[in-house]
């Protein structure tokens, strides 16, 4: 029973990865990215959905679904669906079962499996880690729902990086703080972007690129609104089964980025040991 469930989860993860590769190879409009995100999230049953069902799930019009299929190079949605059916994926949706809380946990586990599959190619994370390590100062941006992810990253990064600047408040000074970081020598900016995506974050990333910064973004999808203003975009899906989204995968990806950054900082281990020594001397921690 356990092996069958694992096989179904692996099939779903593989299907989502193949869909991502198909969609990322094309330049899509915001509406089309929304449809693509919906299909990736429903990778298991996507080959069996009608255009009407896809439109309802994505919150778009049926003609938009048709235009989406044409943008991918198909004659129409039926041709796209036929292609999707050729992708090995036959697991039944909601196979995990259980109550709504258990289903939310199962969905989050699947998000982590998807992240693990994406990390099979460590190249993008390694590139991002090098960019972040080489940026002094290092601005870390995250507003609203993404604020917790940005603060968590900045807290740990400050233990090994000489100058981390947390940008977790919006307003008219946000652009000023980005400009100040650029003037101080920053070469990159790290952004955590989660739904619902504040327009202010999209504008801030555009401003950061205009200021000459390379933008590294952790987002819930490769089709998120911030994609257009991200030089390196690392996707990690959020869970949507509860009243408020869950973000285990983006948090874990942030820790992976920290590890990659540490690998690029020659004195990272020495800084950590120095912190531990000082914390012990001051009795910072109870244990």
PDB file of N, CA and C in Angstrom, residues 140-223:
ATOM      1  N   UNK A 140      17.522  41.955   1.129  1.00  0.00           N
ATOM      2  CA  UNK A 140      16.596  40.821   1.101  1.00  0.00           C
ATOM      3  C   UNK A 140      15.187  41.377   1.230  1.00  0.00           C
ATOM      4  N   UNK A 141      14.396  41.176   0.192  1.00  0.00           N
ATOM      5  CA  UNK A 141      13.063  41.785   0.108  1.00  0.00           C
ATOM      6  C   UNK A 141      11.966  40.743   0.300  1.00  0.00           C
ATOM      7  N   UNK A 142      10.967  41.107   1.103  1.00  0.00           N
ATOM      8  CA  UNK A 142       9.785  40.273   1.261  1.00  0.00           C
ATOM      9  C   UNK A 142       8.690  41.073   1.935  1.00  0.00           C
ATOM     10  N   UNK A 143       7.558  41.254   1.270  1.00  0.00           N
ATOM     11  CA  UNK A 143       6.460  42.040   1.827  1.00  0.00           C
ATOM     12  C   UNK A 143       5.253  41.154   2.093  1.00  0.00           C
ATOM     13  N   UNK A 144       4.415  41.583   3.007  1.00  0.00           N
ATOM     14  CA  UNK A 144       3.174  40.900   3.353  1.00  0.00           C
ATOM     15  C   UNK A 144       3.430  39.428   3.673  1.00  0.00           C
ATOM     16  N   UNK A 145       2.788  38.501   2.939  1.00  0.00           N
ATOM     17  CA  UNK A 145       2.896  37.083   3.270  1.00  0.00           C
ATOM     18  C   UNK A 145       4.333  36.580   3.183  1.00  0.00           C
ATOM     19  N   UNK A 146       5.141  37.204   2.342  1.00  0.00           N
ATOM     20  CA  UNK A 146       6.526  36.765   2.169  1.00  0.00           C
ATOM     21  C   UNK A 146       7.470  37.387   3.186  1.00  0.00           C
ATOM     22  N   UNK A 147       6.955  38.259   4.040  1.00  0.00           N
ATOM     23  CA  UNK A 147       7.818  38.917   5.014  1.00  0.00           C
ATOM     24  C   UNK A 147       8.499  37.936   5.954  1.00  0.00           C
ATOM     25  N   UNK A 148       7.771  36.900   6.379  1.00  0.00           N
ATOM     26  CA  UNK A 148       8.344  35.926   7.304  1.00  0.00           C
ATOM     27  C   UNK A 148       9.504  35.168   6.663  1.00  0.00           C
ATOM     28  N   UNK A 149       9.365  34.851   5.368  1.00  0.00           N
ATOM     29  CA  UNK A 149      10.441  34.144   4.676  1.00  0.00           C
ATOM     30  C   UNK A 149      11.680  35.031   4.568  1.00  0.00           C
ATOM     31  N   UNK A 150      11.480  36.302   4.249  1.00  0.00           N
ATOM     32  CA  UNK A 150      12.604  37.228   4.124  1.00  0.00           C
ATOM     33  C   UNK A 150      13.299  37.427   5.463  1.00  0.00           C
ATOM     34  N   UNK A 151      12.500  37.579   6.532  1.00  0.00           N
ATOM     35  CA  UNK A 151      13.101  37.784   7.853  1.00  0.00           C
ATOM     36  C   UNK A 151      13.883  36.559   8.296  1.00  0.00           C
ATOM     37  N   UNK A 152      13.340  35.361   8.046  1.00  0.00           N
ATOM     38  CA  UNK A 152      14.048  34.146   8.423  1.00  0.00           C
ATOM     39  C   UNK A 152      15.368  34.015   7.691  1.00  0.00           C
ATOM     40  N   UNK A 153      15.344  34.287   6.390  1.00  0.00           N
ATOM     41  CA  UNK A 153      16.592  34.212   5.625  1.00  0.00           C
ATOM     42  C   UNK A 153      17.596  35.236   6.133  1.00  0.00           C
ATOM     43  N   UNK A 154      17.149  36.487   6.317  1.00  0.00           N
ATOM     44  CA  UNK A 154      18.054  37.561   6.737  1.00  0.00           C
ATOM     45  C   UNK A 154      18.661  37.266   8.107  1.00  0.00           C
ATOM     46  N   UNK A 155      17.871  36.666   9.010  1.00  0.00           N
ATOM     47  CA  UNK A 155      18.363  36.346  10.353  1.00  0.00           C
ATOM     48  C   UNK A 155      19.555  35.407  10.285  1.00  0.00           C
ATOM     49  N   UNK A 156      19.419  34.338   9.527  1.00  0.00           N
ATOM     50  CA  UNK A 156      20.507  33.368   9.440  1.00  0.00           C
ATOM     51  C   UNK A 156      21.645  33.871   8.558  1.00  0.00           C
ATOM     52  N   UNK A 157      21.306  34.570   7.469  1.00  0.00           N
ATOM     53  CA  UNK A 157      22.347  35.061   6.571  1.00  0.00           C
ATOM     54  C   UNK A 157      23.287  36.030   7.280  1.00  0.00           C
ATOM     55  N   UNK A 158      22.749  36.803   8.212  1.00  0.00           N
ATOM     56  CA  UNK A 158      23.568  37.785   8.933  1.00  0.00           C
ATOM     57  C   UNK A 158      24.655  37.131   9.783  1.00  0.00           C
ATOM     58  N   UNK A 159      24.523  35.841  10.042  1.00  0.00           N
ATOM     59  CA  UNK A 159      25.539  35.130  10.824  1.00  0.00           C
ATOM     60  C   UNK A 159      26.794  34.842  10.009  1.00  0.00           C
ATOM     61  N   UNK A 160      26.649  34.846   8.669  1.00  0.00           N
ATOM     62  CA  UNK A 160      27.787  34.491   7.826  1.00  0.00           C
ATOM     63  C   UNK A 160      28.120  35.566   6.793  1.00  0.00           C
ATOM     64  N   UNK A 161      27.162  36.457   6.504  1.00  0.00           N
ATOM     65  CA  UNK A 161      27.366  37.498   5.499  1.00  0.00           C
ATOM     66  C   UNK A 161      27.647  38.828   6.198  1.00  0.00           C
ATOM     67  N   UNK A 162      28.598  39.609   5.696  1.00  0.00           N
ATOM     68  CA  UNK A 162      29.005  40.832   6.407  1.00  0.00           C
ATOM     69  C   UNK A 162      27.966  41.944   6.458  1.00  0.00           C
ATOM     70  N   UNK A 163      27.019  41.992   5.527  1.00  0.00           N
ATOM     71  CA  UNK A 163      26.073  43.114   5.507  1.00  0.00           C
ATOM     72  C   UNK A 163      24.769  42.695   4.834  1.00  0.00           C
ATOM     73  N   UNK A 164      23.786  42.282   5.633  1.00  0.00           N
ATOM     74  CA  UNK A 164      22.480  41.890   5.120  1.00  0.00           C
ATOM     75  C   UNK A 164      21.478  42.983   5.477  1.00  0.00           C
ATOM     76  N   UNK A 165      20.706  43.434   4.501  1.00  0.00           N
ATOM     77  CA  UNK A 165      19.740  44.509   4.729  1.00  0.00           C
ATOM     78  C   UNK A 165      18.330  43.991   4.429  1.00  0.00           C
ATOM     79  N   UNK A 166      17.534  43.845   5.473  1.00  0.00           N
ATOM     80  CA  UNK A 166      16.169  43.335   5.340  1.00  0.00           C
ATOM     81  C   UNK A 166      15.231  44.446   4.870  1.00  0.00           C
ATOM     82  N   UNK A 167      14.497  44.173   3.813  1.00  0.00           N
ATOM     83  CA  UNK A 167      13.507  45.104   3.281  1.00  0.00           C
ATOM     84  C   UNK A 167      12.141  44.434   3.406  1.00  0.00           C
ATOM     85  N   UNK A 168      11.509  44.605   4.553  1.00  0.00           N
ATOM     86  CA  UNK A 168      10.216  43.944   4.784  1.00  0.00           C
ATOM     87  C   UNK A 168       9.082  44.935   5.010  1.00  0.00           C
ATOM     88  N   UNK A 169       9.330  46.204   4.695  1.00  0.00           N
ATOM     89  CA  UNK A 169       8.301  47.226   4.790  1.00  0.00           C
ATOM     90  C   UNK A 169       8.217  47.977   3.472  1.00  0.00           C
ATOM     91  N   UNK A 170       6.984  48.144   2.975  1.00  0.00           N
ATOM     92  CA  UNK A 170       6.790  48.858   1.725  1.00  0.00           C
ATOM     93  C   UNK A 170       6.725  50.357   1.947  1.00  0.00           C
ATOM     94  N   UNK A 171       6.118  51.046   1.016  1.00  0.00           N
ATOM     95  CA  UNK A 171       6.003  52.488   1.138  1.00  0.00           C
ATOM     96  C   UNK A 171       6.974  53.213   0.227  1.00  0.00           C
ATOM     97  N   UNK A 172       6.948  54.529   0.323  1.00  0.00           N
ATOM     98  CA  UNK A 172       7.746  55.350  -0.583  1.00  0.00           C
ATOM     99  C   UNK A 172       9.244  55.221  -0.339  1.00  0.00           C
ATOM    100  N   UNK A 173       9.648  54.711   0.829  1.00  0.00           N
ATOM    101  CA  UNK A 173      11.080  54.598   1.113  1.00  0.00           C
ATOM    102  C   UNK A 173      11.700  53.317   0.573  1.00  0.00           C
ATOM    103  N   UNK A 174      10.883  52.393   0.082  1.00  0.00           N
ATOM    104  CA  UNK A 174      11.423  51.129  -0.391  1.00  0.00           C
ATOM    105  C   UNK A 174      12.403  51.335  -1.543  1.00  0.00           C
ATOM    106  N   UNK A 175      12.021  52.150  -2.508  1.00  0.00           N
ATOM    107  CA  UNK A 175      12.923  52.435  -3.630  1.00  0.00           C
ATOM    108  C   UNK A 175      14.190  53.131  -3.139  1.00  0.00           C
ATOM    109  N   UNK A 176      14.048  54.012  -2.134  1.00  0.00           N
ATOM    110  CA  UNK A 176      15.220  54.695  -1.581  1.00  0.00           C
ATOM    111  C   UNK A 176      16.208  53.699  -0.980  1.00  0.00           C
ATOM    112  N   UNK A 177      15.682  52.695  -0.278  1.00  0.00           N
ATOM    113  CA  UNK A 177      16.548  51.709   0.371  1.00  0.00           C
ATOM    114  C   UNK A 177      17.222  50.811  -0.663  1.00  0.00           C
ATOM    115  N   UNK A 178      16.529  50.520  -1.747  1.00  0.00           N
ATOM    116  CA  UNK A 178      17.148  49.753  -2.828  1.00  0.00           C
ATOM    117  C   UNK A 178      18.273  50.567  -3.464  1.00  0.00           C
ATOM    118  N   UNK A 179      18.003  51.842  -3.707  1.00  0.00           N
ATOM    119  CA  UNK A 179      19.030  52.724  -4.273  1.00  0.00           C
ATOM    120  C   UNK A 179      20.238  52.830  -3.346  1.00  0.00           C
ATOM    121  N   UNK A 180      19.976  52.926  -2.039  1.00  0.00           N
ATOM    122  CA  UNK A 180      21.072  53.041  -1.075  1.00  0.00           C
ATOM    123  C   UNK A 180      21.939  51.783  -1.096  1.00  0.00           C
ATOM    124  N   UNK A 181      21.320  50.628  -1.201  1.00  0.00           N
ATOM    125  CA  UNK A 181      22.080  49.378  -1.265  1.00  0.00           C
ATOM    126  C   UNK A 181      22.930  49.338  -2.528  1.00  0.00           C
ATOM    127  N   UNK A 182      22.358  49.776  -3.651  1.00  0.00           N
ATOM    128  CA  UNK A 182      23.105  49.796  -4.910  1.00  0.00           C
ATOM    129  C   UNK A 182      24.298  50.747  -4.819  1.00  0.00           C
ATOM    130  N   UNK A 183      24.088  51.917  -4.231  1.00  0.00           N
ATOM    131  CA  UNK A 183      25.185  52.884  -4.094  1.00  0.00           C
ATOM    132  C   UNK A 183      26.281  52.345  -3.176  1.00  0.00           C
ATOM    133  N   UNK A 184      25.890  51.532  -2.187  1.00  0.00           N
ATOM    134  CA  UNK A 184      26.869  50.986  -1.244  1.00  0.00           C
ATOM    135  C   UNK A 184      27.648  49.815  -1.833  1.00  0.00           C
ATOM    136  N   UNK A 185      27.289  49.386  -3.032  1.00  0.00           N
ATOM    137  CA  UNK A 185      28.058  48.330  -3.688  1.00  0.00           C
ATOM    138  C   UNK A 185      27.323  47.029  -3.930  1.00  0.00           C
ATOM    139  N   UNK A 186      26.032  46.955  -3.601  1.00  0.00           N
ATOM    140  CA  UNK A 186      25.279  45.721  -3.802  1.00  0.00           C
ATOM    141  C   UNK A 186      25.256  45.346  -5.283  1.00  0.00           C
ATOM    142  N   UNK A 187      25.374  44.055  -5.528  1.00  0.00           N
ATOM    143  CA  UNK A 187      25.309  43.579  -6.902  1.00  0.00           C
ATOM    144  C   UNK A 187      24.062  42.766  -7.169  1.00  0.00           C
ATOM    145  N   UNK A 188      23.406  42.311  -6.088  1.00  0.00           N
ATOM    146  CA  UNK A 188      22.226  41.453  -6.251  1.00  0.00           C
ATOM    147  C   UNK A 188      21.214  41.773  -5.156  1.00  0.00           C
ATOM    148  N   UNK A 189      19.985  41.377  -5.423  1.00  0.00           N
ATOM    149  CA  UNK A 189      18.905  41.499  -4.447  1.00  0.00           C
ATOM    150  C   UNK A 189      18.158  40.168  -4.426  1.00  0.00           C
ATOM    151  N   UNK A 190      17.878  39.685  -3.213  1.00  0.00           N
ATOM    152  CA  UNK A 190      17.092  38.466  -3.058  1.00  0.00           C
ATOM    153  C   UNK A 190      15.674  38.847  -2.677  1.00  0.00           C
ATOM    154  N   UNK A 191      14.710  38.272  -3.375  1.00  0.00           N
ATOM    155  CA  UNK A 191      13.300  38.554  -3.093  1.00  0.00           C
ATOM    156  C   UNK A 191      12.544  37.261  -2.835  1.00  0.00           C
ATOM    157  N   UNK A 192      11.703  37.268  -1.810  1.00  0.00           N
ATOM    158  CA  UNK A 192      10.732  36.205  -1.582  1.00  0.00           C
ATOM    159  C   UNK A 192       9.375  36.761  -1.995  1.00  0.00           C
ATOM    160  N   UNK A 193       8.723  36.091  -2.927  1.00  0.00           N
ATOM    161  CA  UNK A 193       7.460  36.575  -3.468  1.00  0.00           C
ATOM    162  C   UNK A 193       6.418  35.464  -3.397  1.00  0.00           C
ATOM    163  N   UNK A 194       5.391  35.676  -2.574  1.00  0.00           N
ATOM    164  CA  UNK A 194       4.347  34.679  -2.384  1.00  0.00           C
ATOM    165  C   UNK A 194       2.979  35.315  -2.626  1.00  0.00           C
ATOM    166  N   UNK A 195       1.984  34.499  -2.978  1.00  0.00           N
ATOM    167  CA  UNK A 195       0.643  35.054  -3.196  1.00  0.00           C
ATOM    168  C   UNK A 195       0.010  35.498  -1.881  1.00  0.00           C
ATOM    169  N   UNK A 196      -0.872  36.522  -1.959  1.00  0.00           N
ATOM    170  CA  UNK A 196      -1.144  37.252  -3.189  1.00  0.00           C
ATOM    171  C   UNK A 196      -0.033  38.254  -3.420  1.00  0.00           C
ATOM    172  N   UNK A 197       0.392  38.390  -4.677  1.00  0.00           N
ATOM    173  CA  UNK A 197       1.588  39.165  -4.968  1.00  0.00           C
ATOM    174  C   UNK A 197       1.287  40.666  -4.950  1.00  0.00           C
ATOM    175  N   UNK A 198       1.893  41.415  -4.003  1.00  0.00           N
ATOM    176  CA  UNK A 198       1.676  42.864  -3.984  1.00  0.00           C
ATOM    177  C   UNK A 198       2.269  43.510  -5.237  1.00  0.00           C
ATOM    178  N   UNK A 199       1.531  44.410  -5.821  1.00  0.00           N
ATOM    179  CA  UNK A 199       2.040  45.131  -6.984  1.00  0.00           C
ATOM    180  C   UNK A 199       3.336  45.867  -6.631  1.00  0.00           C
ATOM    181  N   UNK A 200       3.426  46.276  -5.372  1.00  0.00           N
ATOM    182  CA  UNK A 200       4.607  47.019  -4.923  1.00  0.00           C
ATOM    183  C   UNK A 200       5.879  46.196  -5.075  1.00  0.00           C
ATOM    184  N   UNK A 201       5.786  44.875  -4.896  1.00  0.00           N
ATOM    185  CA  UNK A 201       6.960  44.014  -5.043  1.00  0.00           C
ATOM    186  C   UNK A 201       7.394  43.962  -6.506  1.00  0.00           C
ATOM    187  N   UNK A 202       6.429  43.833  -7.407  1.00  0.00           N
ATOM    188  CA  UNK A 202       6.753  43.817  -8.837  1.00  0.00           C
ATOM    189  C   UNK A 202       7.449  45.118  -9.229  1.00  0.00           C
ATOM    190  N   UNK A 203       6.917  46.241  -8.755  1.00  0.00           N
ATOM    191  CA  UNK A 203       7.522  47.542  -9.057  1.00  0.00           C
ATOM    192  C   UNK A 203       8.917  47.657  -8.439  1.00  0.00           C
ATOM    193  N   UNK A 204       9.090  47.117  -7.234  1.00  0.00           N
ATOM    194  CA  UNK A 204      10.387  47.199  -6.556  1.00  0.00           C
ATOM    195  C   UNK A 204      11.445  46.402  -7.310  1.00  0.00           C
ATOM    196  N   UNK A 205      11.070  45.239  -7.840  1.00  0.00           N
ATOM    197  CA  UNK A 205      12.036  44.437  -8.587  1.00  0.00           C
ATOM    198  C   UNK A 205      12.415  45.126  -9.893  1.00  0.00           C
ATOM    199  N   UNK A 206      11.437  45.747 -10.537  1.00  0.00           N
ATOM    200  CA  UNK A 206      11.741  46.503 -11.759  1.00  0.00           C
ATOM    201  C   UNK A 206      12.711  47.638 -11.441  1.00  0.00           C
ATOM    202  N   UNK A 207      12.489  48.295 -10.315  1.00  0.00           N
ATOM    203  CA  UNK A 207      13.380  49.390  -9.901  1.00  0.00           C
ATOM    204  C   UNK A 207      14.774  48.853  -9.584  1.00  0.00           C
ATOM    205  N   UNK A 208      14.842  47.699  -8.936  1.00  0.00           N
ATOM    206  CA  UNK A 208      16.138  47.111  -8.593  1.00  0.00           C
ATOM    207  C   UNK A 208      16.941  46.795  -9.848  1.00  0.00           C
ATOM    208  N   UNK A 209      16.281  46.272 -10.867  1.00  0.00           N
ATOM    209  CA  UNK A 209      16.990  45.985 -12.114  1.00  0.00           C
ATOM    210  C   UNK A 209      17.454  47.273 -12.783  1.00  0.00           C
ATOM    211  N   UNK A 210      16.628  48.309 -12.730  1.00  0.00           N
ATOM    212  CA  UNK A 210      17.032  49.599 -13.299  1.00  0.00           C
ATOM    213  C   UNK A 210      18.236  50.167 -12.554  1.00  0.00           C
ATOM    214  N   UNK A 211      18.337  49.826 -11.248  1.00  0.00           N
ATOM    215  CA  UNK A 211      19.466  50.308 -10.445  1.00  0.00           C
ATOM    216  C   UNK A 211      20.714  49.466 -10.659  1.00  0.00           C
ATOM    217  N   UNK A 212      20.620  48.446 -11.502  1.00  0.00           N
ATOM    218  CA  UNK A 212      21.783  47.635 -11.833  1.00  0.00           C
ATOM    219  C   UNK A 212      21.946  46.380 -11.006  1.00  0.00           C
ATOM    220  N   UNK A 213      20.933  46.034 -10.188  1.00  0.00           N
ATOM    221  CA  UNK A 213      21.038  44.844  -9.355  1.00  0.00           C
ATOM    222  C   UNK A 213      20.540  43.609 -10.104  1.00  0.00           C
ATOM    223  N   UNK A 214      21.175  42.477  -9.852  1.00  0.00           N
ATOM    224  CA  UNK A 214      20.701  41.200 -10.362  1.00  0.00           C
ATOM    225  C   UNK A 214      19.681  40.653  -9.377  1.00  0.00           C
ATOM    226  N   UNK A 215      18.496  40.345  -9.847  1.00  0.00           N
ATOM    227  CA  UNK A 215      17.400  39.943  -8.967  1.00  0.00           C
ATOM    228  C   UNK A 215      17.282  38.417  -8.913  1.00  0.00           C
ATOM    229  N   UNK A 216      17.406  37.882  -7.717  1.00  0.00           N
ATOM    230  CA  UNK A 216      17.179  36.459  -7.448  1.00  0.00           C
ATOM    231  C   UNK A 216      15.858  36.356  -6.696  1.00  0.00           C
ATOM    232  N   UNK A 217      14.927  35.569  -7.210  1.00  0.00           N
ATOM    233  CA  UNK A 217      13.593  35.511  -6.612  1.00  0.00           C
ATOM    234  C   UNK A 217      13.193  34.079  -6.285  1.00  0.00           C
ATOM    235  N   UNK A 218      12.711  33.894  -5.052  1.00  0.00           N
ATOM    236  CA  UNK A 218      12.039  32.657  -4.660  1.00  0.00           C
ATOM    237  C   UNK A 218      10.549  32.947  -4.734  1.00  0.00           C
ATOM    238  N   UNK A 219       9.846  32.269  -5.638  1.00  0.00           N
ATOM    239  CA  UNK A 219       8.419  32.526  -5.849  1.00  0.00           C
ATOM    240  C   UNK A 219       7.648  31.220  -5.829  1.00  0.00           C
ATOM    241  N   UNK A 220       6.343  31.334  -5.714  1.00  0.00           N
ATOM    242  CA  UNK A 220       5.502  30.144  -5.645  1.00  0.00           C
ATOM    243  C   UNK A 220       5.369  29.445  -6.990  1.00  0.00           C
ATOM    244  N   UNK A 221       5.741  30.119  -8.068  1.00  0.00           N
ATOM    245  CA  UNK A 221       5.598  29.539  -9.396  1.00  0.00           C
ATOM    246  C   UNK A 221       6.522  30.258 -10.366  1.00  0.00           C
ATOM    247  N   UNK A 222       6.950  29.522 -11.391  1.00  0.00           N
ATOM    248  CA  UNK A 222       7.746  30.139 -12.440  1.00  0.00           C
ATOM    249  C   UNK A 222       6.916  31.109 -13.268  1.00  0.00           C
ATOM    250  N   UNK A 223       5.610  31.116 -13.057  1.00  0.00           N
ATOM    251  CA  UNK A 223       4.714  31.983 -13.810  1.00  0.00           C
ATOM    252  C   UNK A 223       4.164  33.119 -12.944  1.00  0.00           C
TER     253      UNK A 223
END
